[in-house]
CSV table of C-alpha atoms in Angstrom, one decimal:
chain,number,residue,atom,x,y,z
A,1,UNK,CA,244.7,90.3,141.0
A,2,UNK,CA,247.3,92.0,143.8
A,3,UNK,CA,248.6,93.9,141.3
A,4,UNK,CA,245.5,95.1,139.5
A,5,UNK,CA,244.1,96.2,143.4
A,6,UNK,CA,247.8,99.0,143.8
A,7,UNK,CA,247.0,100.3,140.3
A,8,UNK,CA,243.4,101.0,140.4
A,9,UNK,CA,243.9,101.9,144.4
A,10,UNK,CA,245.1,105.9,143.8
A,11,UNK,CA,241.9,106.1,140.8
A,12,UNK,CA,239.4,104.7,144.1
A,13,UNK,CA,241.4,106.8,146.4
A,14,UNK,CA,241.0,110.3,145.0
A,15,UNK,CA,237.1,110.7,143.8
A,16,UNK,CA,236.0,111.7,147.2
A,17,UNK,CA,238.8,114.2,146.6
A,18,UNK,CA,237.4,115.4,143.3
A,19,UNK,CA,233.7,115.7,144.7
A,20,UNK,CA,235.1,117.6,147.3
A,21,UNK,CA,237.0,120.2,145.5
A,22,UNK,CA,233.8,120.3,143.3
A,23,UNK,CA,231.2,120.9,145.7
A,24,UNK,CA,233.9,123.2,147.8
A,25,UNK,CA,233.3,125.2,144.7
A,26,UNK,CA,229.9,125.3,144.6
A,27,UNK,CA,230.5,126.7,147.9
A,28,UNK,CA,233.1,129.4,146.9
A,29,UNK,CA,230.3,130.5,143.9
A,30,UNK,CA,227.8,131.1,145.9
A,31,UNK,CA,229.8,133.1,148.4
A,32,UNK,CA,230.9,134.9,144.8
A,33,UNK,CA,234.8,134.1,145.6
A,34,UNK,CA,235.8,135.0,142.1
A,35,UNK,CA,237.7,131.9,140.1
A,36,UNK,CA,235.5,129.5,141.7
A,37,UNK,CA,234.1,128.0,138.2
A,38,UNK,CA,236.6,127.2,136.7
A,39,UNK,CA,237.8,125.1,140.3
A,40,UNK,CA,234.5,123.3,139.8
A,41,UNK,CA,235.1,122.8,136.2
A,42,UNK,CA,238.4,120.7,136.6
A,43,UNK,CA,236.8,119.3,139.2
A,44,UNK,CA,233.6,117.6,137.1
A,45,UNK,CA,236.1,117.1,134.7
A,46,UNK,CA,239.0,115.5,137.0
A,47,UNK,CA,236.5,113.6,138.6
A,48,UNK,CA,235.2,112.4,135.2
A,49,UNK,CA,238.5,110.8,134.2
A,50,UNK,CA,239.4,109.4,137.1
A,51,UNK,CA,235.9,108.2,137.6
A,52,UNK,CA,235.7,106.0,134.0
A,53,UNK,CA,239.7,104.9,134.9
A,54,UNK,CA,238.3,103.9,138.4
A,55,UNK,CA,235.2,101.9,136.6
A,56,UNK,CA,237.4,100.5,133.8
A,57,UNK,CA,240.4,99.1,136.3
A,58,UNK,CA,237.2,98.0,138.6
A,59,UNK,CA,235.6,95.9,135.8
A,60,UNK,CA,239.3,93.8,134.6
A,61,UNK,CA,239.8,93.7,138.4
A,62,UNK,CA,237.0,91.8,139.2
A,63,UNK,CA,237.4,89.6,135.7
A,64,UNK,CA,240.8,88.4,136.4
A,65,UNK,CA,238.5,87.2,140.4
A,66,UNK,CA,236.1,85.2,138.1
A,67,UNK,CA,238.9,83.7,136.7
A,68,UNK,CA,240.5,82.8,139.2
A,69,UNK,CA,238.3,80.8,141.2
A,70,UNK,CA,236.5,79.2,138.2
A,71,UNK,CA,239.7,77.4,138.7
A,72,UNK,CA,239.8,77.6,141.4
A,73,UNK,CA,237.1,75.6,141.5
A,74,UNK,CA,237.6,73.2,138.4
A,75,UNK,CA,240.8,71.9,140.2
A,76,UNK,CA,238.6,71.0,143.4
A,77,UNK,CA,235.7,69.5,141.3
A,78,UNK,CA,238.7,68.0,139.9
A,79,UNK,CA,240.5,66.8,142.7
A,80,UNK,CA,237.1,65.3,144.1
A,81,UNK,CA,236.5,63.4,141.0
A,82,UNK,CA,239.4,61.1,141.2
A,83,UNK,CA,239.5,60.9,144.9
A,84,UNK,CA,235.4,58.9,144.2
A,85,UNK,CA,236.9,57.1,141.0
A,86,UNK,CA,240.7,55.6,143.0
A,87,UNK,CA,238.0,54.3,145.7
A,88,UNK,CA,238.2,51.2,146.0
A,89,UNK,CA,234.6,48.8,144.6
A,90,UNK,CA,233.7,47.9,147.8
A,91,UNK,CA,233.0,51.7,148.9
A,92,UNK,CA,231.0,51.3,146.7
A,93,UNK,CA,228.9,49.3,147.2
A,94,UNK,CA,229.2,49.4,151.1
A,95,UNK,CA,227.6,53.4,150.1
A,96,UNK,CA,224.6,54.7,148.5
A,97,UNK,CA,224.5,56.8,145.4
A,98,UNK,CA,223.0,59.6,147.2
A,99,UNK,CA,226.1,59.0,150.0
A,100,UNK,CA,228.4,59.7,147.7
């Protein structure tokens, strides 16, 4: 899970960079600077590419953490059940079902 987060990090951090490049290119285009349209197009394509990779990696990160969470919860439930089953019979006589 941690490795997947580290792989995803550069893609997540690049999104604001490409947004700012696109906005800056739009501003340059309005000001009449040459090549601004090319910079905007490039920024949009890079934003689309890096954003897509980020979204795919985010899905896998979420999936990995859900799987780990389910395994931890299952393990805790099994340990609890094993401990309850191993109690002496007197424990069940003293405790009501609602307290268990």
